[in-house]
PDB file of C-alpha atoms in Angstrom:
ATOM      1  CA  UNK A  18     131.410  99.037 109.742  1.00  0.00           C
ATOM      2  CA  UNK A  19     132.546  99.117 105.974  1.00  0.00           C
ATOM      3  CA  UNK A  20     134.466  96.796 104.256  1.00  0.00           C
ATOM      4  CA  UNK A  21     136.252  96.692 100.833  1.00  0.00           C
ATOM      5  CA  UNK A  22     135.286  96.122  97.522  1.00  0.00           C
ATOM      6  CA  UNK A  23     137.234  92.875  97.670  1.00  0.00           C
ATOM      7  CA  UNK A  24     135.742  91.369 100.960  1.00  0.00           C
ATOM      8  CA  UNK A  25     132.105  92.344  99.743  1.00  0.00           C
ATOM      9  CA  UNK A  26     132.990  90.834  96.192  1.00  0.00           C
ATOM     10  CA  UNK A  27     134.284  87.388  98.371  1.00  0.00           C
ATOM     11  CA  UNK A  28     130.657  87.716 100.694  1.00  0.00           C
ATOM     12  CA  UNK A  29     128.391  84.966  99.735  1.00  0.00           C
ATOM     13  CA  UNK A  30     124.338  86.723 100.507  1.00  0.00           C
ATOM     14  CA  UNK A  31     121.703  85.334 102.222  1.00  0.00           C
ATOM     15  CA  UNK A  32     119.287  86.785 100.676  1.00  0.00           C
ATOM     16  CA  UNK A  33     119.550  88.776  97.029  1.00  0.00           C
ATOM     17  CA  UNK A  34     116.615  91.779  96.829  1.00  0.00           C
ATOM     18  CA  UNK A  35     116.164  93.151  92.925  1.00  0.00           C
ATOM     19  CA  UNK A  36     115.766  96.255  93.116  1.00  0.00           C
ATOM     20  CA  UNK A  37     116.652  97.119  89.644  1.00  0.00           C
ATOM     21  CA  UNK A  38     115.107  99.599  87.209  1.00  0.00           C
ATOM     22  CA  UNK A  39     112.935 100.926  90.387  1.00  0.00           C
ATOM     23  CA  UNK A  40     112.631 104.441  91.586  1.00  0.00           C
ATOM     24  CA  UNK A  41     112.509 105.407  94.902  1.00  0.00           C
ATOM     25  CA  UNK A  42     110.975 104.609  97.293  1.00  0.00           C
ATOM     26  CA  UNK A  43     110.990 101.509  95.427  1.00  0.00           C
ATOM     27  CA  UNK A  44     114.458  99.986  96.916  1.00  0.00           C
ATOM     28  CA  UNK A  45     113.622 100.490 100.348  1.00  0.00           C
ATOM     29  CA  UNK A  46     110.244  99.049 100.161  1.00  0.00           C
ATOM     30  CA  UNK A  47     111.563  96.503  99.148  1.00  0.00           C
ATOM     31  CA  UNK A  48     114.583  95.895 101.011  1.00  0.00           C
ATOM     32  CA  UNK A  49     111.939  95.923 104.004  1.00  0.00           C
ATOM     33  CA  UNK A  50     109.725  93.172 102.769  1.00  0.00           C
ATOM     34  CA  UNK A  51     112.745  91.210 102.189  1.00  0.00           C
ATOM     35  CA  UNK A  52     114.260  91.508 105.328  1.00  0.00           C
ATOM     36  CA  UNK A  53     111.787  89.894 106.854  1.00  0.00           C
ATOM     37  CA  UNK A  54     112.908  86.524 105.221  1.00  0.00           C
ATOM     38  CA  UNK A  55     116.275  86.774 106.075  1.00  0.00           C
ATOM     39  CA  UNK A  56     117.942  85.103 109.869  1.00  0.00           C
ATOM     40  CA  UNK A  57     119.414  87.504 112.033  1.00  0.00           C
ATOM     41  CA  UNK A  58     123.375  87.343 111.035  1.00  0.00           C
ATOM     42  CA  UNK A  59     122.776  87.375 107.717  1.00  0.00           C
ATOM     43  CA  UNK A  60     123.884  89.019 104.849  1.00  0.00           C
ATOM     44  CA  UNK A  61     121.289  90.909 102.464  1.00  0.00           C
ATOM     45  CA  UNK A  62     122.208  91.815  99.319  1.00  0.00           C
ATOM     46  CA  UNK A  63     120.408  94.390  97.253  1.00  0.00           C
ATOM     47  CA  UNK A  64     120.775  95.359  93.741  1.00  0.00           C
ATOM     48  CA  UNK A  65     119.558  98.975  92.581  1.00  0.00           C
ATOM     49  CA  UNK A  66     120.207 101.210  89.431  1.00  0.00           C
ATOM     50  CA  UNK A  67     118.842 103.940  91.136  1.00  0.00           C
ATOM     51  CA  UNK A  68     121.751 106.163  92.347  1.00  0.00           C
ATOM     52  CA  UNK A  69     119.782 107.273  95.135  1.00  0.00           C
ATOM     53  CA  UNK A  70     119.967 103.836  97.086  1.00  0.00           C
ATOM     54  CA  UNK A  71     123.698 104.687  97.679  1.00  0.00           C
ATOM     55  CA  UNK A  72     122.726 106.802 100.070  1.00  0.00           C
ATOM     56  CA  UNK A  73     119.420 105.304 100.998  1.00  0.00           C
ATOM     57  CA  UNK A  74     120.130 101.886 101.954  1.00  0.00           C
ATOM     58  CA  UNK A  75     122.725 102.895 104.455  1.00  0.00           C
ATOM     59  CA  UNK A  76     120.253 105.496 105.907  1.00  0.00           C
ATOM     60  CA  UNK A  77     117.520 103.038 106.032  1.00  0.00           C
ATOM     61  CA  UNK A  78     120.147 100.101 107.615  1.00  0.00           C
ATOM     62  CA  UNK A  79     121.521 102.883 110.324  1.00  0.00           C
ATOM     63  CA  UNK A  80     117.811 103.467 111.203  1.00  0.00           C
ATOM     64  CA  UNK A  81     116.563 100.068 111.114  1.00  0.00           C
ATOM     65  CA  UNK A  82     119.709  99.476 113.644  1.00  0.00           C
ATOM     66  CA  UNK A  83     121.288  96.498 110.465  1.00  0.00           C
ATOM     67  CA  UNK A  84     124.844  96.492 109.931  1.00  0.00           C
ATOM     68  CA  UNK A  85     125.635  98.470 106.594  1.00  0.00           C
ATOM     69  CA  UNK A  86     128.723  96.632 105.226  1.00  0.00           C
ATOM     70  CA  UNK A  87     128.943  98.976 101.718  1.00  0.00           C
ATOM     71  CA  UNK A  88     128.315  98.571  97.892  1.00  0.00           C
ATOM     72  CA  UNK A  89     129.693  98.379  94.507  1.00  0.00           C
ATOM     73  CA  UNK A  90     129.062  99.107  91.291  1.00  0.00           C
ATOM     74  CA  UNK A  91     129.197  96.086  88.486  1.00  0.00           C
ATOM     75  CA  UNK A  92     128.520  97.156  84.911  1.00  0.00           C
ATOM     76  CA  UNK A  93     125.614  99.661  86.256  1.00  0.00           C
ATOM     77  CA  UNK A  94     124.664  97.708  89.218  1.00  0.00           C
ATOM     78  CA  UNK A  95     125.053  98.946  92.250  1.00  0.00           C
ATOM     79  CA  UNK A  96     125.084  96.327  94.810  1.00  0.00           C
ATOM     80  CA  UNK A  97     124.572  97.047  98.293  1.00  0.00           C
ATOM     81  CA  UNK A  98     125.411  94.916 101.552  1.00  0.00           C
ATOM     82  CA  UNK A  99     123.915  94.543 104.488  1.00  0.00           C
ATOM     83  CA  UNK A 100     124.294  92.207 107.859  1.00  0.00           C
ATOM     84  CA  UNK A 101     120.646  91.605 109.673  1.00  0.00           C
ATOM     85  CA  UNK A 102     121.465  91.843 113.654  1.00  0.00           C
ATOM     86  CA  UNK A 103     118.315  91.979 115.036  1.00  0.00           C
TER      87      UNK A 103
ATOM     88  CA  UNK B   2     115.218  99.460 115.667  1.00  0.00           C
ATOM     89  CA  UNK B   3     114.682 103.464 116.733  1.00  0.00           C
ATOM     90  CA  UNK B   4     110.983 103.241 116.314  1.00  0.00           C
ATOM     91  CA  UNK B   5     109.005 106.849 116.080  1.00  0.00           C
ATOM     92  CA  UNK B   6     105.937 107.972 114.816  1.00  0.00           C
ATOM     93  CA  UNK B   7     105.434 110.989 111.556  1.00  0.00           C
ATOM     94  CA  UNK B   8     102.738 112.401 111.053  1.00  0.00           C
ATOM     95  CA  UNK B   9     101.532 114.112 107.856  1.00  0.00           C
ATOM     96  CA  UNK B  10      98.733 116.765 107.064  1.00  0.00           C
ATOM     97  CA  UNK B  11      97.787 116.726 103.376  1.00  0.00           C
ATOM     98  CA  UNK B  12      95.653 119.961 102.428  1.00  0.00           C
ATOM     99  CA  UNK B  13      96.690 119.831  99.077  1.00  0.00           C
ATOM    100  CA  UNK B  14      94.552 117.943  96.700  1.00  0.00           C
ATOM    101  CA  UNK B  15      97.558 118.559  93.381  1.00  0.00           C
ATOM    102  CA  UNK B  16      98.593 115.255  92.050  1.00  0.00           C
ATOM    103  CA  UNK B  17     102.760 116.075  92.743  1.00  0.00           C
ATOM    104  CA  UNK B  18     102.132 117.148  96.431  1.00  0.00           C
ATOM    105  CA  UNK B  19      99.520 114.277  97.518  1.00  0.00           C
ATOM    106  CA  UNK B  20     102.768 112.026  95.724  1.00  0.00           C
ATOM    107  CA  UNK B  21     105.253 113.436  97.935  1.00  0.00           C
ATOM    108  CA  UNK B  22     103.309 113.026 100.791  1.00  0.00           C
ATOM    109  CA  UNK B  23     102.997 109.065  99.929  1.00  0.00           C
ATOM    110  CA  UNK B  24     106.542 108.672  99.087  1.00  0.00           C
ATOM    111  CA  UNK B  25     107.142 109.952 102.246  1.00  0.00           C
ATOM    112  CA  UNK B  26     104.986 107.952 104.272  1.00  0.00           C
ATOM    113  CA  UNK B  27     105.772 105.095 102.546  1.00  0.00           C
ATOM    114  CA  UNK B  28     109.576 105.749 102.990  1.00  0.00           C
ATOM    115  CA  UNK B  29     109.260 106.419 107.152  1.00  0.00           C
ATOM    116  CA  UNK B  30     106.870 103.278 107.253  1.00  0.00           C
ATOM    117  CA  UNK B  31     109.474 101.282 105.232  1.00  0.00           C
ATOM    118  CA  UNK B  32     111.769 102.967 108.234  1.00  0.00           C
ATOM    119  CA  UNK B  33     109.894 101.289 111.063  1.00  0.00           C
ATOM    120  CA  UNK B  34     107.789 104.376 112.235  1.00  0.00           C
ATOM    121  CA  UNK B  35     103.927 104.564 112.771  1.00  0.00           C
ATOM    122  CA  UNK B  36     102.737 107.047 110.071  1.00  0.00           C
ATOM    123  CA  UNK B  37      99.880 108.942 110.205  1.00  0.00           C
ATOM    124  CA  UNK B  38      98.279 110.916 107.441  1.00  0.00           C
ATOM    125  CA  UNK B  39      95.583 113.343 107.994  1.00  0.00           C
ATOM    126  CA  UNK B  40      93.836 114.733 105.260  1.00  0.00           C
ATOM    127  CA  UNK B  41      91.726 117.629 105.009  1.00  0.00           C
ATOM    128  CA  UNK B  42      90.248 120.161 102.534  1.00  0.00           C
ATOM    129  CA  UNK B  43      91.609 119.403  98.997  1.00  0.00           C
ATOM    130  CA  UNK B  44      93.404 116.821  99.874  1.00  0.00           C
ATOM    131  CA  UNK B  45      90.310 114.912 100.679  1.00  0.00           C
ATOM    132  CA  UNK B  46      90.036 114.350  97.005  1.00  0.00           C
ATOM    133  CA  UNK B  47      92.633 111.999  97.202  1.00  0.00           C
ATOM    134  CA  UNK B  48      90.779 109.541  98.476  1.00  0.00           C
ATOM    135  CA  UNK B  49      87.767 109.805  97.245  1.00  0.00           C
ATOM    136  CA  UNK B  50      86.287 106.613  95.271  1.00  0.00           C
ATOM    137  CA  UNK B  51      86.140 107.657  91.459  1.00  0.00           C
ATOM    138  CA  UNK B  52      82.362 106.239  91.120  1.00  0.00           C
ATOM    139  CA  UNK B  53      80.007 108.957  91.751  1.00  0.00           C
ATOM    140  CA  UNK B  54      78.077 107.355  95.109  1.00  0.00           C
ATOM    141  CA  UNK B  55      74.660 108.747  95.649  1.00  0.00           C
ATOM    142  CA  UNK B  56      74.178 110.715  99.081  1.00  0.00           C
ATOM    143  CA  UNK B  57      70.985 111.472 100.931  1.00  0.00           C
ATOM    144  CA  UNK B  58      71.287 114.861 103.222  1.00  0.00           C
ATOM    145  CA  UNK B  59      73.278 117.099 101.305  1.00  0.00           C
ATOM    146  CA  UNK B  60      72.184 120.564 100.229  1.00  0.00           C
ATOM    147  CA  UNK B  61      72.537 122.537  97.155  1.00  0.00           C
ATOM    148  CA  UNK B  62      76.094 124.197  97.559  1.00  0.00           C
ATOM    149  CA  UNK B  63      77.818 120.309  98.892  1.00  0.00           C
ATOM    150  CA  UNK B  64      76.420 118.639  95.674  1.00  0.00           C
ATOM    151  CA  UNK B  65      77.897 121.542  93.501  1.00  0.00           C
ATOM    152  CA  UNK B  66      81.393 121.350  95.704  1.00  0.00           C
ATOM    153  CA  UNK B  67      81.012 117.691  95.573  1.00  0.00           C
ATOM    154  CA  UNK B  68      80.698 117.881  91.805  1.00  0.00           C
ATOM    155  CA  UNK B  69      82.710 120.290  91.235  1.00  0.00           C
ATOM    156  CA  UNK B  70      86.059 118.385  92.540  1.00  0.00           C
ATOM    157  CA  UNK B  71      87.962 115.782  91.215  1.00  0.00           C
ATOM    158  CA  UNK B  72      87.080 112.342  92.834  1.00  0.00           C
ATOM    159  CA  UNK B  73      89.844 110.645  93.508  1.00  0.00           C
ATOM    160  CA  UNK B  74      93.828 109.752  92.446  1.00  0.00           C
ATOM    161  CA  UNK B  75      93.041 109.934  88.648  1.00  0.00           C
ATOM    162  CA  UNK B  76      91.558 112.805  88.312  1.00  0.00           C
ATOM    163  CA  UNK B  77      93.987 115.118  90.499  1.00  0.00           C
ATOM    164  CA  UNK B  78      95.670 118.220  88.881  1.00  0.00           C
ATOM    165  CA  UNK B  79      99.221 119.665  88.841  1.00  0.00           C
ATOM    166  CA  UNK B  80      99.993 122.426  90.928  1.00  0.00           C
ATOM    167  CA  UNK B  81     102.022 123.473  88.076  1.00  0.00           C
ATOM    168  CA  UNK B  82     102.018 122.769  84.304  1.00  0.00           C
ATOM    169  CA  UNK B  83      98.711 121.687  85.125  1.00  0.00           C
ATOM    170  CA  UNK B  84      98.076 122.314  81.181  1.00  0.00           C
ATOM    171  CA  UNK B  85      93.758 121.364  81.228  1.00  0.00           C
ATOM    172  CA  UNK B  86      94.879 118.132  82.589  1.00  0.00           C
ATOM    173  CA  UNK B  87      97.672 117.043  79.538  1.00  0.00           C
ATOM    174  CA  UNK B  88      99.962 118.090  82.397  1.00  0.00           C
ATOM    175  CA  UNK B  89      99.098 115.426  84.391  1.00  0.00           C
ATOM    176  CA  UNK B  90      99.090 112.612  81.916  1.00  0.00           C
ATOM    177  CA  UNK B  91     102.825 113.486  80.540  1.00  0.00           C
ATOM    178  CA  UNK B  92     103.764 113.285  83.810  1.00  0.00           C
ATOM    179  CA  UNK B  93     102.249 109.769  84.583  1.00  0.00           C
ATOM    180  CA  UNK B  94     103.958 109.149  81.275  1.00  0.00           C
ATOM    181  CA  UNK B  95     107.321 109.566  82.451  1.00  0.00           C
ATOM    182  CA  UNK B  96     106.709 108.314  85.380  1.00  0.00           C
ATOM    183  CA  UNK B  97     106.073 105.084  84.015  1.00  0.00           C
ATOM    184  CA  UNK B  98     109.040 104.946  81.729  1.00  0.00           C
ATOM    185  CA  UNK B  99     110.916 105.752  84.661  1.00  0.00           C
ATOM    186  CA  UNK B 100     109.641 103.034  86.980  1.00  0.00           C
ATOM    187  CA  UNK B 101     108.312 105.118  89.441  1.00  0.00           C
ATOM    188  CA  UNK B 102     105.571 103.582  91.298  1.00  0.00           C
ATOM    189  CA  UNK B 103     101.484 105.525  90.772  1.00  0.00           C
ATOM    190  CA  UNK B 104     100.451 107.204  92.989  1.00  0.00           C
ATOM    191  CA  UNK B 105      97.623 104.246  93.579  1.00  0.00           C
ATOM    192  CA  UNK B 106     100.892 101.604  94.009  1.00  0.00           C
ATOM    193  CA  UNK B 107     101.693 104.561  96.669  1.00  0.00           C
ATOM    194  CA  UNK B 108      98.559 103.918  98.554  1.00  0.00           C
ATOM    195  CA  UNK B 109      98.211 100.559  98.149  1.00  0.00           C
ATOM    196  CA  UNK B 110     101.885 100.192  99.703  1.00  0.00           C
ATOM    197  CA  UNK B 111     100.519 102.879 102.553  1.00  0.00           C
ATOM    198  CA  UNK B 112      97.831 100.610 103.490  1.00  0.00           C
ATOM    199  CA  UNK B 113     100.227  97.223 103.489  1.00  0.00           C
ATOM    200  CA  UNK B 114     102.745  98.881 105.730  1.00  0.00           C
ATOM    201  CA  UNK B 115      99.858 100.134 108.159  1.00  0.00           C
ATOM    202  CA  UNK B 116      99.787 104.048 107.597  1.00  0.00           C
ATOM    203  CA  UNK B 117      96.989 105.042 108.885  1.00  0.00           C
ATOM    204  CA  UNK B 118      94.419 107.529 106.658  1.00  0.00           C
ATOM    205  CA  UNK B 119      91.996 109.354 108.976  1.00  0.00           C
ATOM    206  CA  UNK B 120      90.190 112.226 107.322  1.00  0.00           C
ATOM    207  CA  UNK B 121      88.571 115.737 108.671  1.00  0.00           C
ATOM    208  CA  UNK B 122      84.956 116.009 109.973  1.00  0.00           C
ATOM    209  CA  UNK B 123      84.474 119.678 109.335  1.00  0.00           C
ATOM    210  CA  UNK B 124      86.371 119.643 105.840  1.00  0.00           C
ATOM    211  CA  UNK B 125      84.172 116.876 104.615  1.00  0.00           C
ATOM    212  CA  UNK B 126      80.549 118.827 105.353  1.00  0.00           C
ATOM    213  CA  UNK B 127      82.230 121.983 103.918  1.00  0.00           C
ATOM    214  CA  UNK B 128      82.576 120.298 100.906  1.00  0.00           C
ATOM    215  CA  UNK B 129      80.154 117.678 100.690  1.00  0.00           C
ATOM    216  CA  UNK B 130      82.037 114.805 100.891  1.00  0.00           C
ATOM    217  CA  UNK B 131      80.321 111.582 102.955  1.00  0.00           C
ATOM    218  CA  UNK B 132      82.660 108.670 104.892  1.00  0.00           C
ATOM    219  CA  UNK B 133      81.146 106.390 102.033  1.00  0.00           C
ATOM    220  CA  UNK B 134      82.356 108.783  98.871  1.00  0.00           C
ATOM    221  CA  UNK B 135      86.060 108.020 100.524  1.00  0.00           C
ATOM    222  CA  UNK B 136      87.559 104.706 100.148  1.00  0.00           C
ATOM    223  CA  UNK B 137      87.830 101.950 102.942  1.00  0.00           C
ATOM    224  CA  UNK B 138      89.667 102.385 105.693  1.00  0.00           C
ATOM    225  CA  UNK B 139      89.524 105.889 106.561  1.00  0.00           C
ATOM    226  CA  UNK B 140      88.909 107.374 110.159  1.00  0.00           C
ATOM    227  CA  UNK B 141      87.159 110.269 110.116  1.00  0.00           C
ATOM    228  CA  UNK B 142      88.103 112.531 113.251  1.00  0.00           C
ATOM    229  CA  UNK B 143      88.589 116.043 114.603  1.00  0.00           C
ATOM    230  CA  UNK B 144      91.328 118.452 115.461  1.00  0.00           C
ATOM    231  CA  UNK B 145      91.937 116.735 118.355  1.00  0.00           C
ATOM    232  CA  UNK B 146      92.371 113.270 117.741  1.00  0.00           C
ATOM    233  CA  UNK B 147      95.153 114.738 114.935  1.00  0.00           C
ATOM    234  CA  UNK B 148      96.707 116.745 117.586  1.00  0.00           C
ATOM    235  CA  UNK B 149      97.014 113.575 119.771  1.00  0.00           C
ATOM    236  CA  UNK B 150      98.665 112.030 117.341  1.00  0.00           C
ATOM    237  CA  UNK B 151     101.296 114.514 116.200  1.00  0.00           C
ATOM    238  CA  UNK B 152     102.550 115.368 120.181  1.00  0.00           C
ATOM    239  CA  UNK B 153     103.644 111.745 119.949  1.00  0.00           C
ATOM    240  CA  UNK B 154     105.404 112.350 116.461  1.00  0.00           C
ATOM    241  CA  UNK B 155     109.082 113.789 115.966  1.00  0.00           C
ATOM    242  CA  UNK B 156     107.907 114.964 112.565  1.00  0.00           C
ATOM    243  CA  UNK B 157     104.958 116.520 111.266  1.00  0.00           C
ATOM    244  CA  UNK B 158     104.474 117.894 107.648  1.00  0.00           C
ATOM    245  CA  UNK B 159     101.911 120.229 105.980  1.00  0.00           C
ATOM    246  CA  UNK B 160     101.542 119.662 102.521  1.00  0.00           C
TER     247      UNK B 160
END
């Protein structure tokens, strides 16, 4: 399921991960201790400068069975969204 | 969540391949899957404590290998641009600057996540090394108990 830009701009998060400035495997560590925190139905949102995570946060979500809902990039932040189902 | 099991043997005792190995590990772990990591031979050095540890029992030739190898994270070489060891210390340079985690962050986050370390037998008399030179929380096992492991795994690297 992917949404646009303008529906992921208008989603509130749950839960905001910083993942900026770290190198991988850095955002996905991360994005796993966070999750943890975060009620199933809710939205995660995590912020990476690492243009890897574009790829890797939708990889991880498909494999951890979460909802990937997609990303954007604000002024070199690339913001990605994700739905918790289980 | 899809949860399977890697499994990883690390030979190599180079700096850049024991990373790879624990980026790995860390990323499958971060995945959900069990990870195991088996090392053996050179890679053994990678977890060695970097105190010298006083051992009873070991003849001439495992002292000398003993001494001979680097004891643990710090003191691992490139397996190119190894340079007498500058090699290694630009490249923890840039690593830095770039935000990349060490290679002891690496481990640290292994151990948090679960990944199990177990360590060869029969590579550790060949070169000297005791279960107490090696830090905590390594198994030490056989062929078998490795083989076990990695007919339950979907992957399995040699590095």
């Amino acid at each position: 399921m992917t949404v646009t830009t303008e529906e992921l701009k208008a989603l509130s998060a749950d839960l905001v991960v910083d993942a900026r400035g770290v190198s991988c495997p850095g955002p996905i560590l991360a994005a796993k201790k966070a999750i943890g925190g975060l009620a199933v139905g809710g939205v995660m949102e995590v912020q990476a400068t690492d243009s890897g995570t574009l790829k890797d946060i939708p990889a991880w979500s498909k494999k951890m069975g979460h909802d990937y809902l997609g990303a954007f990039d604000e002024a070199g932040c690339i913001k990605l969204y994700l739905r918790k189902t289980k | 969540m899809d949860t399977s099991k890697k499994t990883i043997i690390v030979f190599s005792g180079d700096f850049d391949r024991v990373f790879a190995a624990f980026v790995i590990a860390n990323g499958a772990a971060a995945m959900g899957d069990d990870v195991t990591m088996f090392f053996t031979f050179w890679g053994l050095n990678a977890l060695r404590k970097p105190e010298k540890i006083k051992v009873d029992g070991k003849t001439g030739l495992q002292k000398a290998f003993a001494a001979m190898m680097p004891r643990g994270t710090d003191k691992l070489k490139l397996s190119h641009m190894n340079f007498g060891g500058a090699g290694p210390r630009m490249f923890k340079h840039v690593m830095k600057q770039k935000n990349v985690m060490s290679l002891d962050e690496l481990i640290e986050s292994a151990r948090e996540q679960g990944i199990k370390f177990v360590a060869c037998t029969m590579s550790m008399d060949v070169m000297g090394i005791s279960p107490e030179e090696l830090i905590d929380g390594v198994e030490c096992v056989g062929v078998a108990s490795y083989l076990g492991e990695a007919d339950e795994a979907n992957v399995n690297l040699f590095v």
